[in-house]
Amino acid sequence: MMQSNNDIKKDILNIKVRDQKIVVAVDEPQCEKILGDIIVTPPFGVTAKRMFSLSYFLTQNGFRVYRPDFRCHLGSSSGEITDARLSTQVDDILAVIKETNCSLVVALSLSTRAALRARRLCQKPISLVLVTPVVSIRSTLEAASGEDIFEGVINGRIRGTDILGNYVKNDFVKDCINSGFETWEDTLEDIISSDGHTTFIAGDRDPWVSFEMVQKVVQESLKTGVYIHLISMQAASHKINRNPAVANAYFEATTRDCLRIVGSNTTSVKIPDFKDIIKAIGEQRNLYRNAILSPWESEK
């Protein structure tokens, strides 16, 4: 285990899944009392090392953070992203929950759908903080690409799919259809059929995720007696890294909500200085080579 000068211990956890492995970066704060454990799952096409900035916010406020690389994805875990499926991400989240005994997951963008399904399949309540939550995969991919990718795969027009800048086989879309990862109604079903707190942290002008659709999920969920905590962010981008101030606002909101969930004081959130984050990234290069601040840029 390596220790940095920013009071965070670093470690790597390897989880075997049959003949494959999930590689998990572990960030542990050096404080008298750890408030809780959090799994942070990355957006599509993003690795664990690029989630360090968000992890830094959380560790500086007393949380131990587990950052997995999904299998069949970019990063250190087994498989190639061409074989990516949301169902694989569900299995990976369940495996990390089982290994770490975490009951709090922070998921970003497309991985929010995998996190919701994993909770539905889990044997215990799981709290979810979903950042820029994709509630309709079909709608989000159409907004991002300018075409209905699902329709193209169904009618055979598309051979191989560009998912947010990464080439994947058509099996990704077919898996979404067969597994119920397509519409906002699918998302609603996962929410009302599972146990645990849910928070949406959504941009009010996100071009890839309709805020009105997010609100629709919240309203329909409430009709069934299931409450969703909705935090609206003043943001007109899904890729929040394009503006460091916006990224920090999302990370602060995420950290504050995690503190609230564990029953800690939310009025004294420690907001890391931008320079401290950059310094911490530099100090971890021996463990996470070529790490950068942005949690969203493609590694292609």
GROMACS .gro file of N, CA, C and O in nm, residues 106-148:
model
  172
  106VAL      N    1  -2.220   0.577  -0.559
  106VAL     CA    2  -2.230   0.698  -0.640
  106VAL      C    3  -2.203   0.656  -0.784
  106VAL      O    4  -2.096   0.604  -0.815
  107ALA      N    5  -2.300   0.676  -0.871
  107ALA     CA    6  -2.286   0.636  -1.012
  107ALA      C    7  -2.305   0.758  -1.101
  107ALA      O    8  -2.383   0.848  -1.069
  108LEU      N    9  -2.233   0.758  -1.213
  108LEU     CA   10  -2.237   0.872  -1.303
  108LEU      C   11  -2.284   0.831  -1.443
  108LEU      O   12  -2.246   0.726  -1.494
  109SER      N   13  -2.369   0.916  -1.500
  109SER     CA   14  -2.413   0.905  -1.637
  109SER      C   15  -2.474   0.767  -1.668
  109SER      O   16  -2.566   0.723  -1.600
  110LEU      N   17  -2.421   0.697  -1.768
  110LEU     CA   18  -2.480   0.571  -1.812
  110LEU      C   19  -2.474   0.462  -1.705
  110LEU      O   20  -2.560   0.374  -1.700
  111SER      N   21  -2.373   0.468  -1.618
  111SER     CA   22  -2.360   0.364  -1.516
  111SER      C   23  -2.469   0.374  -1.409
  111SER      O   24  -2.485   0.283  -1.328
  112THR      N   25  -2.546   0.484  -1.411
  112THR     CA   26  -2.656   0.494  -1.315
  112THR      C   27  -2.761   0.386  -1.339
  112THR      O   28  -2.822   0.335  -1.246
  113ARG      N   29  -2.780   0.349  -1.467
  113ARG     CA   30  -2.877   0.243  -1.497
  113ARG      C   31  -2.830   0.108  -1.444
  113ARG      O   32  -2.909   0.028  -1.392
  114ALA      N   33  -2.700   0.082  -1.458
  114ALA     CA   34  -2.646  -0.043  -1.405
  114ALA      C   35  -2.657  -0.045  -1.253
  114ALA      O   36  -2.687  -0.149  -1.193
  115ALA      N   37  -2.633   0.069  -1.189
  115ALA     CA   38  -2.641   0.076  -1.043
  115ALA      C   39  -2.783   0.051  -0.994
  115ALA      O   40  -2.806  -0.019  -0.894
  116LEU      N   41  -2.880   0.107  -1.064
  116LEU     CA   42  -3.020   0.086  -1.024
  116LEU      C   43  -3.060  -0.061  -1.037
  116LEU      O   44  -3.127  -0.117  -0.951
  117ARG      N   45  -3.017  -0.126  -1.146
  117ARG     CA   46  -3.051  -0.267  -1.164
  117ARG      C   47  -2.977  -0.353  -1.061
  117ARG      O   48  -3.035  -0.451  -1.008
  118ALA      N   49  -2.852  -0.320  -1.032
  118ALA     CA   50  -2.776  -0.396  -0.932
  118ALA      C   51  -2.846  -0.390  -0.796
  118ALA      O   52  -2.857  -0.491  -0.726
  119ARG      N   53  -2.895  -0.271  -0.761
  119ARG     CA   54  -2.967  -0.259  -0.633
  119ARG      C   55  -3.093  -0.346  -0.634
  119ARG      O   56  -3.126  -0.409  -0.532
  120ARG      N   57  -3.162  -0.348  -0.745
  120ARG     CA   58  -3.284  -0.429  -0.753
  120ARG      C   59  -3.253  -0.577  -0.730
  120ARG      O   60  -3.334  -0.650  -0.673
  121LEU      N   61  -3.135  -0.621  -0.774
  121LEU     CA   62  -3.096  -0.761  -0.760
  121LEU      C   63  -3.024  -0.791  -0.629
  121LEU      O   64  -3.000  -0.908  -0.597
  122CYS      N   65  -2.991  -0.686  -0.555
  122CYS     CA   66  -2.914  -0.703  -0.431
  122CYS      C   67  -3.003  -0.756  -0.319
  122CYS      O   68  -3.125  -0.736  -0.319
  123GLN      N   69  -2.939  -0.819  -0.224
  123GLN     CA   70  -3.012  -0.878  -0.112
  123GLN      C   71  -3.023  -0.785   0.008
  123GLN      O   72  -3.070  -0.825   0.114
  124LYS      N   73  -2.978  -0.661  -0.008
  124LYS     CA   74  -2.986  -0.566   0.103
  124LYS      C   75  -3.014  -0.427   0.048
  124LYS      O   76  -2.994  -0.400  -0.070
  125PRO      N   77  -3.064  -0.335   0.133
  125PRO     CA   78  -3.089  -0.199   0.086
  125PRO      C   79  -2.958  -0.130   0.046
  125PRO      O   80  -2.856  -0.143   0.114
  126ILE      N   81  -2.961  -0.057  -0.064
  126ILE     CA   82  -2.846   0.017  -0.113
  126ILE      C   83  -2.889   0.161  -0.140
  126ILE      O   84  -2.990   0.185  -0.208
  127SER      N   85  -2.814   0.257  -0.088
  127SER     CA   86  -2.839   0.397  -0.118
  127SER      C   87  -2.764   0.435  -0.244
  127SER      O   88  -2.647   0.401  -0.261
  128LEU      N   89  -2.832   0.507  -0.334
  128LEU     CA   90  -2.773   0.547  -0.460
  128LEU      C   91  -2.775   0.699  -0.475
  128LEU      O   92  -2.880   0.762  -0.456
  129VAL      N   93  -2.661   0.756  -0.509
  129VAL     CA   94  -2.652   0.897  -0.547
  129VAL      C   95  -2.614   0.897  -0.695
  129VAL      O   96  -2.503   0.858  -0.731
  130LEU      N   97  -2.708   0.938  -0.780
  130LEU     CA   98  -2.694   0.924  -0.924
  130LEU      C   99  -2.669   1.061  -0.986
  130LEU      O  100  -2.756   1.149  -0.983
  131VAL      N  101  -2.550   1.079  -1.043
  131VAL     CA  102  -2.504   1.208  -1.094
  131VAL      C  103  -2.521   1.212  -1.246
  131VAL      O  104  -2.479   1.120  -1.315
  132THR      N  105  -2.581   1.320  -1.298
  132THR     CA  106  -2.622   1.328  -1.439
  132THR      C  107  -2.688   1.197  -1.480
  132THR      O  108  -2.644   1.129  -1.573
  133PRO      N  109  -2.795   1.158  -1.412
  133PRO     CA  110  -2.853   1.024  -1.429
  133PRO      C  111  -2.920   1.004  -1.565
  133PRO      O  112  -3.006   1.082  -1.606
  134VAL      N  113  -2.880   0.900  -1.635
  134VAL     CA  114  -2.945   0.863  -1.761
  134VAL      C  115  -3.068   0.781  -1.725
  134VAL      O  116  -3.057   0.670  -1.673
  135VAL      N  117  -3.185   0.835  -1.752
  135VAL     CA  118  -3.310   0.764  -1.719
  135VAL      C  119  -3.368   0.692  -1.840
  135VAL      O  120  -3.448   0.599  -1.825
  136SER      N  121  -3.330   0.735  -1.961
  136SER     CA  122  -3.371   0.665  -2.083
  136SER      C  123  -3.247   0.650  -2.172
  136SER      O  124  -3.204   0.747  -2.234
  137ILE      N  125  -3.190   0.531  -2.176
  137ILE     CA  126  -3.069   0.510  -2.254
  137ILE      C  127  -3.094   0.538  -2.401
  137ILE      O  128  -3.012   0.600  -2.469
  138ARG      N  129  -3.207   0.494  -2.452
  138ARG     CA  130  -3.237   0.516  -2.593
  138ARG      C  131  -3.241   0.665  -2.625
  138ARG      O  132  -3.182   0.709  -2.725
  139SER      N  133  -3.306   0.744  -2.543
  139SER     CA  134  -3.316   0.888  -2.567
  139SER      C  135  -3.181   0.956  -2.554
  139SER      O  136  -3.146   1.044  -2.635
  140THR      N  137  -3.102   0.917  -2.456
  140THR     CA  138  -2.971   0.979  -2.436
  140THR      C  139  -2.877   0.950  -2.552
  140THR      O  140  -2.808   1.039  -2.602
  141LEU      N  141  -2.874   0.825  -2.598
  141LEU     CA  142  -2.785   0.790  -2.710
  141LEU      C  143  -2.830   0.860  -2.838
  141LEU      O  144  -2.746   0.900  -2.920
  142GLU      N  145  -2.960   0.878  -2.855
  142GLU     CA  146  -3.008   0.951  -2.973
  142GLU      C  147  -2.969   1.099  -2.965
  142GLU      O  148  -2.926   1.159  -3.064
  143ALA      N  149  -2.981   1.157  -2.845
  143ALA     CA  150  -2.944   1.297  -2.829
  143ALA      C  151  -2.794   1.319  -2.850
  143ALA      O  152  -2.752   1.419  -2.906
  144ALA      N  153  -2.715   1.222  -2.806
  144ALA     CA  154  -2.569   1.236  -2.817
  144ALA      C  155  -2.518   1.212  -2.959
  144ALA      O  156  -2.421   1.274  -3.002
  145SER      N  157  -2.586   1.122  -3.033
  145SER     CA  158  -2.538   1.084  -3.165
  145SER      C  159  -2.614   1.149  -3.281
  145SER      O  160  -2.564   1.153  -3.394
  146GLY      N  161  -2.735   1.196  -3.253
  146GLY     CA  162  -2.816   1.255  -3.359
  146GLY      C  163  -2.897   1.154  -3.438
  146GLY      O  164  -2.960   1.189  -3.539
  147GLU      N  165  -2.896   1.027  -3.396
  147GLU     CA  166  -2.977   0.926  -3.463
  147GLU      C  167  -3.027   0.824  -3.362
  147GLU      O  168  -2.968   0.807  -3.255
  148ASP      N  169  -3.135   0.757  -3.397
  148ASP     CA  170  -3.191   0.654  -3.311
  148ASP      C  171  -3.111   0.525  -3.330
  148ASP      O  172  -3.138   0.447  -3.422
   0.00000   0.00000   0.00000
